[in-house]
PDB file of C-alpha atoms in Angstrom:
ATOM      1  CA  UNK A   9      54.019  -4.260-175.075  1.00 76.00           C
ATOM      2  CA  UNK A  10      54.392  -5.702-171.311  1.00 79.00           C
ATOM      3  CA  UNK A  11      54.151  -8.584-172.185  1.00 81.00           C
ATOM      4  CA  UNK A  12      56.541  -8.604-175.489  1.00 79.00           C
ATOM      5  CA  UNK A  13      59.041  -7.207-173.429  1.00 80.00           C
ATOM      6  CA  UNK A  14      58.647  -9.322-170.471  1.00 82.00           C
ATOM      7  CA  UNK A  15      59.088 -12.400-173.043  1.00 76.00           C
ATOM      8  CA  UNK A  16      62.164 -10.716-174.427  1.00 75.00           C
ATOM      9  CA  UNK A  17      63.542 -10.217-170.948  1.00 79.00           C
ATOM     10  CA  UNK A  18      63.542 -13.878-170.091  1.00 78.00           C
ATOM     11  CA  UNK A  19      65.545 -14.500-173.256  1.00 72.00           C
ATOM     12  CA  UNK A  20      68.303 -11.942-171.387  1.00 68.00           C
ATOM     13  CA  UNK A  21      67.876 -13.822-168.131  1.00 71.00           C
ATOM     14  CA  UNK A  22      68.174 -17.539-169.001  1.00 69.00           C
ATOM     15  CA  UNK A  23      71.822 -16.377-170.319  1.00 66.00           C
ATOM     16  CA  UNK A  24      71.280 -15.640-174.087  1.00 63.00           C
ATOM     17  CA  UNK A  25      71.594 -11.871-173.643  1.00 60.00           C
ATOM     18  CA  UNK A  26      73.084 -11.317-177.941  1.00 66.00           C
ATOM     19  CA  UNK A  27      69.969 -12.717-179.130  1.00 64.00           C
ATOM     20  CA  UNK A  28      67.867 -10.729-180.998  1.00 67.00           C
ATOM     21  CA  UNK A  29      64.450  -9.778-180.309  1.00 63.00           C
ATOM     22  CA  UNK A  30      61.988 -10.615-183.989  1.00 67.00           C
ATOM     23  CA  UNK A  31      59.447  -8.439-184.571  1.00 67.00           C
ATOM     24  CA  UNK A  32      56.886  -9.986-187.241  1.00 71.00           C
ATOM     25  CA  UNK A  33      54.006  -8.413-189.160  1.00 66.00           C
ATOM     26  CA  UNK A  34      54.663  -5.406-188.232  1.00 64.00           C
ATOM     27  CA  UNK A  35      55.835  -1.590-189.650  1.00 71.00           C
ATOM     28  CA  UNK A  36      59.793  -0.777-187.702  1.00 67.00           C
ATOM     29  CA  UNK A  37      57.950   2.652-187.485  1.00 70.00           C
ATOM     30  CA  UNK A  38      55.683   1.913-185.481  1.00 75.00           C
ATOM     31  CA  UNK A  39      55.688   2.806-181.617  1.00 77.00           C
ATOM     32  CA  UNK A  40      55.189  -0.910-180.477  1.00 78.00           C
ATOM     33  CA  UNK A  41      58.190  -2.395-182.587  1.00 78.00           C
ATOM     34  CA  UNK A  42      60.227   0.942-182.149  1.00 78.00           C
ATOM     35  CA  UNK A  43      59.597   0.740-178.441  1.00 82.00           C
ATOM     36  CA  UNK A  44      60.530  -3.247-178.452  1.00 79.00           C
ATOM     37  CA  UNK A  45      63.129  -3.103-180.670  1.00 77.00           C
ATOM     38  CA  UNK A  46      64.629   0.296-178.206  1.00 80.00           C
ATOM     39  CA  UNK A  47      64.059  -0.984-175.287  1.00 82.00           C
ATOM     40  CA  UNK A  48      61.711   2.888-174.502  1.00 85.00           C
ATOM     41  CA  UNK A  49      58.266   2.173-173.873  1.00 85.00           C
ATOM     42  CA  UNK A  50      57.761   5.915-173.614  1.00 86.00           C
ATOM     43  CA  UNK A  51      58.052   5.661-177.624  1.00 81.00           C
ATOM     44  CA  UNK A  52      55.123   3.419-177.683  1.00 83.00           C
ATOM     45  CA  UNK A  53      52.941   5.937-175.451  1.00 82.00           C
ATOM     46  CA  UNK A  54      53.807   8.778-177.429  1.00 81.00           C
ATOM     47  CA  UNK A  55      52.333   7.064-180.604  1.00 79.00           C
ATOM     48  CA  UNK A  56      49.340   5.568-178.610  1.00 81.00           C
ATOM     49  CA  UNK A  57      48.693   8.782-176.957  1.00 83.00           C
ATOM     50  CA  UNK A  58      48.043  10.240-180.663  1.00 82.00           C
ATOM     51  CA  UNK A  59      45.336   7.323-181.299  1.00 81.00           C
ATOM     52  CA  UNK A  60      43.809   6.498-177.732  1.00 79.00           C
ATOM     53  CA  UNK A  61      43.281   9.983-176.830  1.00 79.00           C
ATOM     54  CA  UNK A  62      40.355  11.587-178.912  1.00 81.00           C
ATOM     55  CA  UNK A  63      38.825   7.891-178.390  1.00 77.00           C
ATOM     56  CA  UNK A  64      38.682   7.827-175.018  1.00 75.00           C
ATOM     57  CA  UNK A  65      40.801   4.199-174.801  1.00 77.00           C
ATOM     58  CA  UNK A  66      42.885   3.579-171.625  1.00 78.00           C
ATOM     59  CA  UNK A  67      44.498   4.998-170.192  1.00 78.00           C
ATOM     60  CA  UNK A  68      43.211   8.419-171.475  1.00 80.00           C
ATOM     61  CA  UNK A  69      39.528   7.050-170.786  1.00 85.00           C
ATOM     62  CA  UNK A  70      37.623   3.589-168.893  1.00 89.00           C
ATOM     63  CA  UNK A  71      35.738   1.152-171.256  1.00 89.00           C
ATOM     64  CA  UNK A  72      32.551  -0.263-170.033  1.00 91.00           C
ATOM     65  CA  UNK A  73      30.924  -3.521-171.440  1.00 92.00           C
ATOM     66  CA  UNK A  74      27.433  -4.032-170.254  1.00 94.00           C
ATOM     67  CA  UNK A  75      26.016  -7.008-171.924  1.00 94.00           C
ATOM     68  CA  UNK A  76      21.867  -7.770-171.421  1.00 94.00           C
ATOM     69  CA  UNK A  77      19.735  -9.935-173.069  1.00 94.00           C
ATOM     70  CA  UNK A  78      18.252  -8.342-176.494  1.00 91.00           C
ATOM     71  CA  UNK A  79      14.871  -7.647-174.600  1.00 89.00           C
ATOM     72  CA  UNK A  80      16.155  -5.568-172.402  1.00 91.00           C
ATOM     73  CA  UNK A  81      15.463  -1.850-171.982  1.00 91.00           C
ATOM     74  CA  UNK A  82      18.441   0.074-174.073  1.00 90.00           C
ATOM     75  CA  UNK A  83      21.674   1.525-171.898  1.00 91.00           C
ATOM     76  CA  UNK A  84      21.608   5.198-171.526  1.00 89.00           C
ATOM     77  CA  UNK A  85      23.433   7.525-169.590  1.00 90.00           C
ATOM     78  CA  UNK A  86      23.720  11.183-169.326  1.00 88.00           C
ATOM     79  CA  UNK A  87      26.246  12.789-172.059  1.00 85.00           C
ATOM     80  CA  UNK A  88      28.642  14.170-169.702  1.00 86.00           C
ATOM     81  CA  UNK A  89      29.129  10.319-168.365  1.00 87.00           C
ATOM     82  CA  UNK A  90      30.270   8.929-171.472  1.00 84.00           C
ATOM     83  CA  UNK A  91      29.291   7.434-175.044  1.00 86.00           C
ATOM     84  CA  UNK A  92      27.535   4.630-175.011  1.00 90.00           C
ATOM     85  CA  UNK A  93      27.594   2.570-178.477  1.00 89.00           C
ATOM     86  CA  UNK A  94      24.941  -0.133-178.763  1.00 92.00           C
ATOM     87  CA  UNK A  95      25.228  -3.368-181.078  1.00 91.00           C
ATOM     88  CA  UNK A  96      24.223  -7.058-180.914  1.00 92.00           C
ATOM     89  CA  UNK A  97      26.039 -10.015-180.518  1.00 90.00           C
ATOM     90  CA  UNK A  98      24.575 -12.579-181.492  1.00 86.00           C
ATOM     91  CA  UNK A  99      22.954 -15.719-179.212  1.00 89.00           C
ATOM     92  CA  UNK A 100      19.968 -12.858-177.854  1.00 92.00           C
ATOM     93  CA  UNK A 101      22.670 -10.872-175.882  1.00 93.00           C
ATOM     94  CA  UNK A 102      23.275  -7.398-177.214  1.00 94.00           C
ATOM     95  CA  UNK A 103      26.784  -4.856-176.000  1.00 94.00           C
ATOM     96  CA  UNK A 104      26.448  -1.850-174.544  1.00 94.00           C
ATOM     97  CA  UNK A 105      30.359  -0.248-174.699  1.00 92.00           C
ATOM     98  CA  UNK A 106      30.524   2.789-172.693  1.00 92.00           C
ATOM     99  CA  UNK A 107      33.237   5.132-173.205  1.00 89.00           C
ATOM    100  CA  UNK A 108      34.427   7.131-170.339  1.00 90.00           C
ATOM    101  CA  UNK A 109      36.428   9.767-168.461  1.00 87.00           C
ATOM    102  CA  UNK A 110      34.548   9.410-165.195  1.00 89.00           C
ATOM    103  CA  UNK A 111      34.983   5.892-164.442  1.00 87.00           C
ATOM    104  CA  UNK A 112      33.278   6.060-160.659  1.00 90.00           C
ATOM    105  CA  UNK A 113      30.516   8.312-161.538  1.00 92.00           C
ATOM    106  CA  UNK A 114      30.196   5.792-165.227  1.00 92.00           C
ATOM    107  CA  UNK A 115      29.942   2.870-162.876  1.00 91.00           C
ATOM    108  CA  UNK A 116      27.371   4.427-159.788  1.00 92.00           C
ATOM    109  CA  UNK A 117      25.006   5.186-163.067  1.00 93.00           C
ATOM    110  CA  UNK A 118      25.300   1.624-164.516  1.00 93.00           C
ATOM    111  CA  UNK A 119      25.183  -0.043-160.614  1.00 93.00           C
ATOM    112  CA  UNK A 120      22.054   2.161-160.222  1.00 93.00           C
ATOM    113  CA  UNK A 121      20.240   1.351-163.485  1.00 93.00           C
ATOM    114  CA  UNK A 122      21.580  -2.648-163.143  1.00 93.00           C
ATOM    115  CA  UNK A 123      19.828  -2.941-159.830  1.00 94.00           C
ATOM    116  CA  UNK A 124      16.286  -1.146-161.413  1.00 93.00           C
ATOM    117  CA  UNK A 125      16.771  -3.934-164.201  1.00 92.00           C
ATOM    118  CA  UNK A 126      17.361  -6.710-161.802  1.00 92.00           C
ATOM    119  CA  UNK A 127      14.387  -5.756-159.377  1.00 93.00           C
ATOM    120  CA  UNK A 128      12.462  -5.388-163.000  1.00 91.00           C
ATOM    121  CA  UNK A 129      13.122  -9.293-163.632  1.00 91.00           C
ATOM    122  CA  UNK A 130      16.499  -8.667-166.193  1.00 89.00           C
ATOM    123  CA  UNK A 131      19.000 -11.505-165.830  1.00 87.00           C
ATOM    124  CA  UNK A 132      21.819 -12.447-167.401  1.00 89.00           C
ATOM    125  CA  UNK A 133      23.458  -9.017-166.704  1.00 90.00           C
ATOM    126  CA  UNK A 134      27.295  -8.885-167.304  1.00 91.00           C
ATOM    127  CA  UNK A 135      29.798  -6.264-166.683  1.00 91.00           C
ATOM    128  CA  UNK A 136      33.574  -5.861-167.555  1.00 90.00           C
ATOM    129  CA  UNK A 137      35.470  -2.863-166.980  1.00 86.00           C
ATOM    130  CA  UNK A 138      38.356  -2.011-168.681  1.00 81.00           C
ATOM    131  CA  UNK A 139      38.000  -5.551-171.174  1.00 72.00           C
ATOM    132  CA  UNK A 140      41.023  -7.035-172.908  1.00 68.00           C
ATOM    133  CA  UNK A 141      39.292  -7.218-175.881  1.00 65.00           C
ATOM    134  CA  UNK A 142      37.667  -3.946-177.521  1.00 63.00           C
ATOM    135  CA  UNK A 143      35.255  -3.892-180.034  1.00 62.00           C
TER     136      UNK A 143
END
């Protein structure tokens, strides 16, 4: 949405303020097209609230991506730190996507058991928090 409304800004800066803003592909109802279309980006929170919410996506939760190589030992972290879902992807590198509400205390647990894995002889270890792209 920032960035749909940033690009429809520039339209209203370079001097072509009547033009209209096209919305493709998607339903007028729903909270990204109303909130365009409005101008409110509090109407696209209020819809994404409904759906991000009970799954933990930001802002209402962190994301975690912890990718290893296949042999390494499996990702897990106590309950009241998050889920962790586990799948592979491909080229001997499997995901593990932790979904959380205690970001720092989510990331001490993954530092801690990274740096056990790396003293252990894992490489390859990658991290992203809060990823653009969610699986």
């Amino acid at each position: 949405l920032r960035v749909a409304m940033t690009l429809a800004s520039w339209t209203r800066q370079h001097g072509v303020a009547d033009a209209p803003t096209l919305v493709t592909g998607l339903d007028r109802e729903q909270g990204f097209a109303r909130a365009l279309v409005s101008w409110e980006p509090d109407l696209f929170w209020e819809a994404e609230e409904q759906l991000r919410g009970p799954l933990g996506f930001p802002p209402f939760g962190t994301i975690i991506n912890v990718d290893v190589p296949d042999d390494a030992p499996r990702l897990e972290l106590p309950q009241q730190l998050g889920r962790v879902v586990t799948r592979e992807l491909g080229r001997g590198i499997r995901r593990h996507q932790v979904r959380t509400t205690d970001r720092v205390g989510a990331a001490r647990a993954i530092q801690e058991i990274l740096a056990r894995w790396s003293a252990d002889g894992v490489s390859d270890l990658r991290v992203d928090v809060e990823p653009v792209d969610v699986d």
